[in-house]
mmCIF file with all atom_site columns, C-alpha atoms in Angstrom:
data_model
loop_
_atom_site.group_PDB
_atom_site.id
_atom_site.type_symbol
_atom_site.label_atom_id
_atom_site.label_alt_id
_atom_site.label_comp_id
_atom_site.label_asym_id
_atom_site.label_entity_id
_atom_site.label_seq_id
_atom_site.pdbx_PDB_ins_code
_atom_site.Cartn_x
_atom_site.Cartn_y
_atom_site.Cartn_z
_atom_site.occupancy
_atom_site.B_iso_or_equiv
_atom_site.pdbx_formal_charge
_atom_site.auth_seq_id
_atom_site.auth_comp_id
_atom_site.auth_asym_id
_atom_site.auth_atom_id
_atom_site.pdbx_PDB_model_num
ATOM 1   C CA . GLN A 1 1   ? 3.592   12.191 -42.635 1.00 0.00 ? 1   GLN A CA 1
ATOM 2   C CA . VAL A 1 2   ? 4.230   14.610 -39.806 1.00 0.00 ? 2   VAL A CA 1
ATOM 3   C CA . GLN A 1 3   ? 1.765   15.225 -37.003 1.00 0.00 ? 3   GLN A CA 1
ATOM 4   C CA . LEU A 1 4   ? 1.923   18.453 -35.011 1.00 0.00 ? 4   LEU A CA 1
ATOM 5   C CA . VAL A 1 5   ? 0.088   19.064 -31.745 1.00 0.00 ? 5   VAL A CA 1
ATOM 6   C CA . GLU A 1 6   ? 0.112   22.491 -30.103 1.00 0.00 ? 6   GLU A CA 1
ATOM 7   C CA . SER A 1 7   ? -0.540  23.214 -26.446 1.00 0.00 ? 7   SER A CA 1
ATOM 8   C CA . GLY A 1 8   ? -0.109  26.007 -23.942 1.00 0.00 ? 8   GLY A CA 1
ATOM 9   C CA . GLY A 1 9   ? -2.663  28.524 -25.126 1.00 0.00 ? 9   GLY A CA 1
ATOM 10  C CA . GLY A 1 10  ? -5.055  30.249 -22.757 1.00 0.00 ? 10  GLY A CA 1
ATOM 11  C CA . VAL A 1 11  ? -6.241  33.562 -21.385 1.00 0.00 ? 11  VAL A CA 1
ATOM 12  C CA . VAL A 1 12  ? -3.726  36.019 -19.960 1.00 0.00 ? 12  VAL A CA 1
ATOM 13  C CA . GLN A 1 13  ? -3.779  39.662 -18.975 1.00 0.00 ? 13  GLN A CA 1
ATOM 14  C CA . ALA A 1 14  ? -1.914  42.253 -20.984 1.00 0.00 ? 14  ALA A CA 1
ATOM 15  C CA . GLY A 1 15  ? 1.755   42.291 -20.013 1.00 0.00 ? 15  GLY A CA 1
ATOM 16  C CA . GLY A 1 16  ? 1.707   38.627 -19.087 1.00 0.00 ? 16  GLY A CA 1
ATOM 17  C CA . SER A 1 17  ? 3.486   35.639 -20.614 1.00 0.00 ? 17  SER A CA 1
ATOM 18  C CA . LEU A 1 18  ? 2.638   32.295 -22.144 1.00 0.00 ? 18  LEU A CA 1
ATOM 19  C CA . ARG A 1 19  ? 4.716   29.470 -23.582 1.00 0.00 ? 19  ARG A CA 1
ATOM 20  C CA . LEU A 1 20  ? 3.339   27.471 -26.460 1.00 0.00 ? 20  LEU A CA 1
ATOM 21  C CA . SER A 1 21  ? 4.582   23.996 -27.281 1.00 0.00 ? 21  SER A CA 1
ATOM 22  C CA . CYS A 1 22  ? 4.370   22.009 -30.489 1.00 0.00 ? 22  CYS A CA 1
ATOM 23  C CA . ALA A 1 23  ? 5.088   18.300 -30.335 1.00 0.00 ? 23  ALA A CA 1
ATOM 24  C CA . ALA A 1 24  ? 6.009   16.719 -33.637 1.00 0.00 ? 24  ALA A CA 1
ATOM 25  C CA . SER A 1 25  ? 5.758   13.058 -34.520 1.00 0.00 ? 25  SER A CA 1
ATOM 26  C CA . GLY A 1 26  ? 6.201   11.064 -37.670 1.00 0.00 ? 26  GLY A CA 1
ATOM 27  C CA . ARG A 1 27  ? 8.765   11.977 -40.268 1.00 0.00 ? 27  ARG A CA 1
ATOM 28  C CA . THR A 1 28  ? 10.120  15.034 -38.452 1.00 0.00 ? 28  THR A CA 1
ATOM 29  C CA . PHE A 1 29  ? 13.455  14.839 -40.239 1.00 0.00 ? 29  PHE A CA 1
ATOM 30  C CA . SER A 1 30  ? 11.663  15.931 -43.402 1.00 0.00 ? 30  SER A CA 1
ATOM 31  C CA . SER A 1 31  ? 10.815  19.301 -41.845 1.00 0.00 ? 31  SER A CA 1
ATOM 32  C CA . LYS A 1 32  ? 13.843  21.547 -42.253 1.00 0.00 ? 32  LYS A CA 1
ATOM 33  C CA . THR A 1 33  ? 12.087  24.517 -40.688 1.00 0.00 ? 33  THR A CA 1
ATOM 34  C CA . MET A 1 34  ? 9.462   24.762 -37.992 1.00 0.00 ? 34  MET A CA 1
ATOM 35  C CA . GLY A 1 35  ? 7.386   27.894 -37.749 1.00 0.00 ? 35  GLY A CA 1
ATOM 36  C CA . TRP A 1 36  ? 4.680   29.595 -35.732 1.00 0.00 ? 36  TRP A CA 1
ATOM 37  C CA . PHE A 1 37  ? 1.868   31.502 -37.384 1.00 0.00 ? 37  PHE A CA 1
ATOM 38  C CA . ARG A 1 38  ? -1.217  33.178 -36.012 1.00 0.00 ? 38  ARG A CA 1
ATOM 39  C CA . GLN A 1 39  ? -4.636  34.099 -37.264 1.00 0.00 ? 39  GLN A CA 1
ATOM 40  C CA . ALA A 1 40  ? -6.994  36.582 -35.653 1.00 0.00 ? 40  ALA A CA 1
ATOM 41  C CA . PRO A 1 41  ? -10.720 36.673 -36.492 1.00 0.00 ? 41  PRO A CA 1
ATOM 42  C CA . GLY A 1 42  ? -11.313 38.281 -39.878 1.00 0.00 ? 42  GLY A CA 1
ATOM 43  C CA . LYS A 1 43  ? -7.599  38.474 -40.666 1.00 0.00 ? 43  LYS A CA 1
ATOM 44  C CA . GLU A 1 44  ? -5.206  36.462 -42.771 1.00 0.00 ? 44  GLU A CA 1
ATOM 45  C CA . ARG A 1 45  ? -2.789  34.015 -41.234 1.00 0.00 ? 45  ARG A CA 1
ATOM 46  C CA . GLU A 1 46  ? 0.493   35.783 -40.491 1.00 0.00 ? 46  GLU A CA 1
ATOM 47  C CA . PHE A 1 47  ? 4.044   34.734 -39.799 1.00 0.00 ? 47  PHE A CA 1
ATOM 48  C CA . VAL A 1 48  ? 5.309   34.923 -36.221 1.00 0.00 ? 48  VAL A CA 1
ATOM 49  C CA . ALA A 1 49  ? 8.642   33.091 -36.040 1.00 0.00 ? 49  ALA A CA 1
ATOM 50  C CA . ALA A 1 50  ? 10.601  30.210 -37.558 1.00 0.00 ? 50  ALA A CA 1
ATOM 51  C CA . ILE A 1 51  ? 13.564  28.079 -36.594 1.00 0.00 ? 51  ILE A CA 1
ATOM 52  C CA . ILE A 1 52  ? 15.826  25.908 -38.731 1.00 0.00 ? 52  ILE A CA 1
ATOM 53  C CA . TRP A 1 53  ? 15.689  22.399 -37.275 1.00 0.00 ? 53  TRP A CA 1
ATOM 54  C CA . VAL A 1 54  ? 19.398  21.690 -37.790 1.00 0.00 ? 54  VAL A CA 1
ATOM 55  C CA . GLY A 1 55  ? 21.484  24.553 -36.475 1.00 0.00 ? 55  GLY A CA 1
ATOM 56  C CA . GLY A 1 56  ? 18.735  26.523 -34.771 1.00 0.00 ? 56  GLY A CA 1
ATOM 57  C CA . ARG A 1 57  ? 18.863  29.741 -36.815 1.00 0.00 ? 57  ARG A CA 1
ATOM 58  C CA . ARG A 1 58  ? 15.809  31.869 -36.040 1.00 0.00 ? 58  ARG A CA 1
ATOM 59  C CA . THR A 1 59  ? 13.748  34.476 -37.838 1.00 0.00 ? 59  THR A CA 1
ATOM 60  C CA . TYR A 1 60  ? 11.016  36.684 -36.424 1.00 0.00 ? 60  TYR A CA 1
ATOM 61  C CA . ALA A 1 61  ? 8.267   38.939 -37.659 1.00 0.00 ? 61  ALA A CA 1
ATOM 62  C CA . ASP A 1 62  ? 9.288   42.589 -37.413 1.00 0.00 ? 62  ASP A CA 1
ATOM 63  C CA . TYR A 1 63  ? 6.221   43.592 -35.396 1.00 0.00 ? 63  TYR A CA 1
ATOM 64  C CA . LEU A 1 64  ? 7.304   41.456 -32.413 1.00 0.00 ? 64  LEU A CA 1
ATOM 65  C CA . ASN A 1 65  ? 10.079  43.844 -31.299 1.00 0.00 ? 65  ASN A CA 1
ATOM 66  C CA . GLY A 1 66  ? 11.817  41.102 -29.376 1.00 0.00 ? 66  GLY A CA 1
ATOM 67  C CA . ARG A 1 67  ? 8.844   40.031 -27.257 1.00 0.00 ? 67  ARG A CA 1
ATOM 68  C CA . PHE A 1 68  ? 8.673   36.421 -28.475 1.00 0.00 ? 68  PHE A CA 1
ATOM 69  C CA . THR A 1 69  ? 11.343  33.712 -28.613 1.00 0.00 ? 69  THR A CA 1
ATOM 70  C CA . ILE A 1 70  ? 11.215  30.513 -30.648 1.00 0.00 ? 70  ILE A CA 1
ATOM 71  C CA . SER A 1 71  ? 13.256  27.495 -29.594 1.00 0.00 ? 71  SER A CA 1
ATOM 72  C CA . ARG A 1 72  ? 13.378  23.761 -30.164 1.00 0.00 ? 72  ARG A CA 1
ATOM 73  C CA . ASP A 1 73  ? 14.341  20.612 -28.343 1.00 0.00 ? 73  ASP A CA 1
ATOM 74  C CA . THR A 1 74  ? 15.552  18.158 -30.958 1.00 0.00 ? 74  THR A CA 1
ATOM 75  C CA . ALA A 1 75  ? 15.579  15.261 -28.486 1.00 0.00 ? 75  ALA A CA 1
ATOM 76  C CA . LYS A 1 76  ? 11.883  15.795 -27.764 1.00 0.00 ? 76  LYS A CA 1
ATOM 77  C CA . ASN A 1 77  ? 10.927  16.841 -31.307 1.00 0.00 ? 77  ASN A CA 1
ATOM 78  C CA . THR A 1 78  ? 9.267   19.872 -29.775 1.00 0.00 ? 78  THR A CA 1
ATOM 79  C CA . VAL A 1 79  ? 9.189   23.529 -30.762 1.00 0.00 ? 79  VAL A CA 1
ATOM 80  C CA . TYR A 1 80  ? 8.374   26.287 -28.305 1.00 0.00 ? 80  TYR A CA 1
ATOM 81  C CA . LEU A 1 81  ? 7.190   29.866 -28.523 1.00 0.00 ? 81  LEU A CA 1
ATOM 82  C CA . GLN A 1 82  ? 7.838   31.942 -25.432 1.00 0.00 ? 82  GLN A CA 1
ATOM 83  C CA . MET A 1 83  ? 5.615   35.002 -25.535 1.00 0.00 ? 83  MET A CA 1
ATOM 84  C CA . ASN A 1 84  ? 6.318   37.887 -23.167 1.00 0.00 ? 84  ASN A CA 1
ATOM 85  C CA . SER A 1 85  ? 4.790   41.332 -22.726 1.00 0.00 ? 85  SER A CA 1
ATOM 86  C CA . LEU A 1 86  ? 1.620   40.141 -24.398 1.00 0.00 ? 86  LEU A CA 1
ATOM 87  C CA . LYS A 1 87  ? -0.764  42.705 -25.853 1.00 0.00 ? 87  LYS A CA 1
ATOM 88  C CA . PRO A 1 88  ? -4.479  42.443 -26.683 1.00 0.00 ? 88  PRO A CA 1
ATOM 89  C CA . GLU A 1 89  ? -3.539  42.563 -30.385 1.00 0.00 ? 89  GLU A CA 1
ATOM 90  C CA . ASP A 1 90  ? -1.656  39.284 -29.914 1.00 0.00 ? 90  ASP A CA 1
ATOM 91  C CA . THR A 1 91  ? -5.010  37.561 -29.458 1.00 0.00 ? 91  THR A CA 1
ATOM 92  C CA . ALA A 1 92  ? -5.292  34.873 -32.146 1.00 0.00 ? 92  ALA A CA 1
ATOM 93  C CA . VAL A 1 93  ? -5.199  31.178 -32.862 1.00 0.00 ? 93  VAL A CA 1
ATOM 94  C CA . TYR A 1 94  ? -1.549  30.167 -32.992 1.00 0.00 ? 94  TYR A CA 1
ATOM 95  C CA . TYR A 1 95  ? -0.460  27.431 -35.364 1.00 0.00 ? 95  TYR A CA 1
ATOM 96  C CA . CYS A 1 96  ? 2.673   25.359 -35.510 1.00 0.00 ? 96  CYS A CA 1
ATOM 97  C CA . ALA A 1 97  ? 3.835   24.307 -38.966 1.00 0.00 ? 97  ALA A CA 1
ATOM 98  C CA . GLY A 1 98  ? 6.654   22.469 -40.723 1.00 0.00 ? 98  GLY A CA 1
ATOM 99  C CA . THR A 1 99  ? 8.243   22.921 -44.122 1.00 0.00 ? 99  THR A CA 1
ATOM 100 C CA . THR A 1 100 ? 11.031  21.470 -46.233 1.00 0.00 ? 100 THR A CA 1
ATOM 101 C CA . ALA A 1 101 ? 12.042  25.028 -47.155 1.00 0.00 ? 101 ALA A CA 1
ATOM 102 C CA . TYR A 1 102 ? 14.686  26.898 -45.165 1.00 0.00 ? 102 TYR A CA 1
ATOM 103 C CA . GLY A 1 103 ? 13.451  29.746 -42.967 1.00 0.00 ? 103 GLY A CA 1
ATOM 104 C CA . SER A 1 104 ? 10.270  30.411 -44.907 1.00 0.00 ? 104 SER A CA 1
ATOM 105 C CA . ARG A 1 105 ? 7.864   33.112 -43.732 1.00 0.00 ? 105 ARG A CA 1
ATOM 106 C CA . TYR A 1 106 ? 5.096   32.144 -46.141 1.00 0.00 ? 106 TYR A CA 1
ATOM 107 C CA . PRO A 1 107 ? 2.211   29.913 -45.033 1.00 0.00 ? 107 PRO A CA 1
ATOM 108 C CA . SER A 1 108 ? 1.865   28.513 -48.564 1.00 0.00 ? 108 SER A CA 1
ATOM 109 C CA . GLU A 1 109 ? 5.336   26.961 -48.290 1.00 0.00 ? 109 GLU A CA 1
ATOM 110 C CA . TYR A 1 110 ? 4.502   24.972 -45.158 1.00 0.00 ? 110 TYR A CA 1
ATOM 111 C CA . ASN A 1 111 ? 3.502   21.354 -45.651 1.00 0.00 ? 111 ASN A CA 1
ATOM 112 C CA . TYR A 1 112 ? 2.342   20.350 -42.183 1.00 0.00 ? 112 TYR A CA 1
ATOM 113 C CA . TRP A 1 113 ? 0.070   22.166 -39.746 1.00 0.00 ? 113 TRP A CA 1
ATOM 114 C CA . GLY A 1 114 ? -1.190  21.633 -36.235 1.00 0.00 ? 114 GLY A CA 1
ATOM 115 C CA . GLN A 1 115 ? -4.772  22.211 -35.171 1.00 0.00 ? 115 GLN A CA 1
ATOM 116 C CA . GLY A 1 116 ? -3.984  25.520 -33.478 1.00 0.00 ? 116 GLY A CA 1
ATOM 117 C CA . THR A 1 117 ? -4.216  26.788 -29.925 1.00 0.00 ? 117 THR A CA 1
ATOM 118 C CA . GLN A 1 118 ? -6.156  29.865 -28.829 1.00 0.00 ? 118 GLN A CA 1
ATOM 119 C CA . VAL A 1 119 ? -4.337  32.721 -27.134 1.00 0.00 ? 119 VAL A CA 1
ATOM 120 C CA . THR A 1 120 ? -6.497  35.473 -25.647 1.00 0.00 ? 120 THR A CA 1
ATOM 121 C CA . VAL A 1 121 ? -4.948  38.576 -24.102 1.00 0.00 ? 121 VAL A CA 1
ATOM 122 C CA . SER A 1 122 ? -7.283  40.717 -22.029 1.00 0.00 ? 122 SER A CA 1
ATOM 123 C CA . SER A 1 123 ? -6.744  44.419 -21.464 1.00 0.00 ? 123 SER A CA 1
#
């Protein structure tokens, strides 16, 4: 089993930055891809970014326009999401997830999920 614990959420003004962290424990080698998703109230969970654990190749949702960066520290088994130029529409619960698929953007293909961390962007 893989356990994922997110941290780093909070309240920030529009234009500000936050960095989310996701610490993984357990059988992390079984997760070939680590991803970030988000879910706003009344909306479906949507893809944000993903990173291949070995090699570090990254994919991003088109709507981000380069504002967010996903990275990982393999020694610490930790994935990060640096979020810059935050907008009120970025307000959501952000989830870290792991999958044995490569570079998936689909929540249904992710096997492991964290509990989520709230990000609130005020205008």
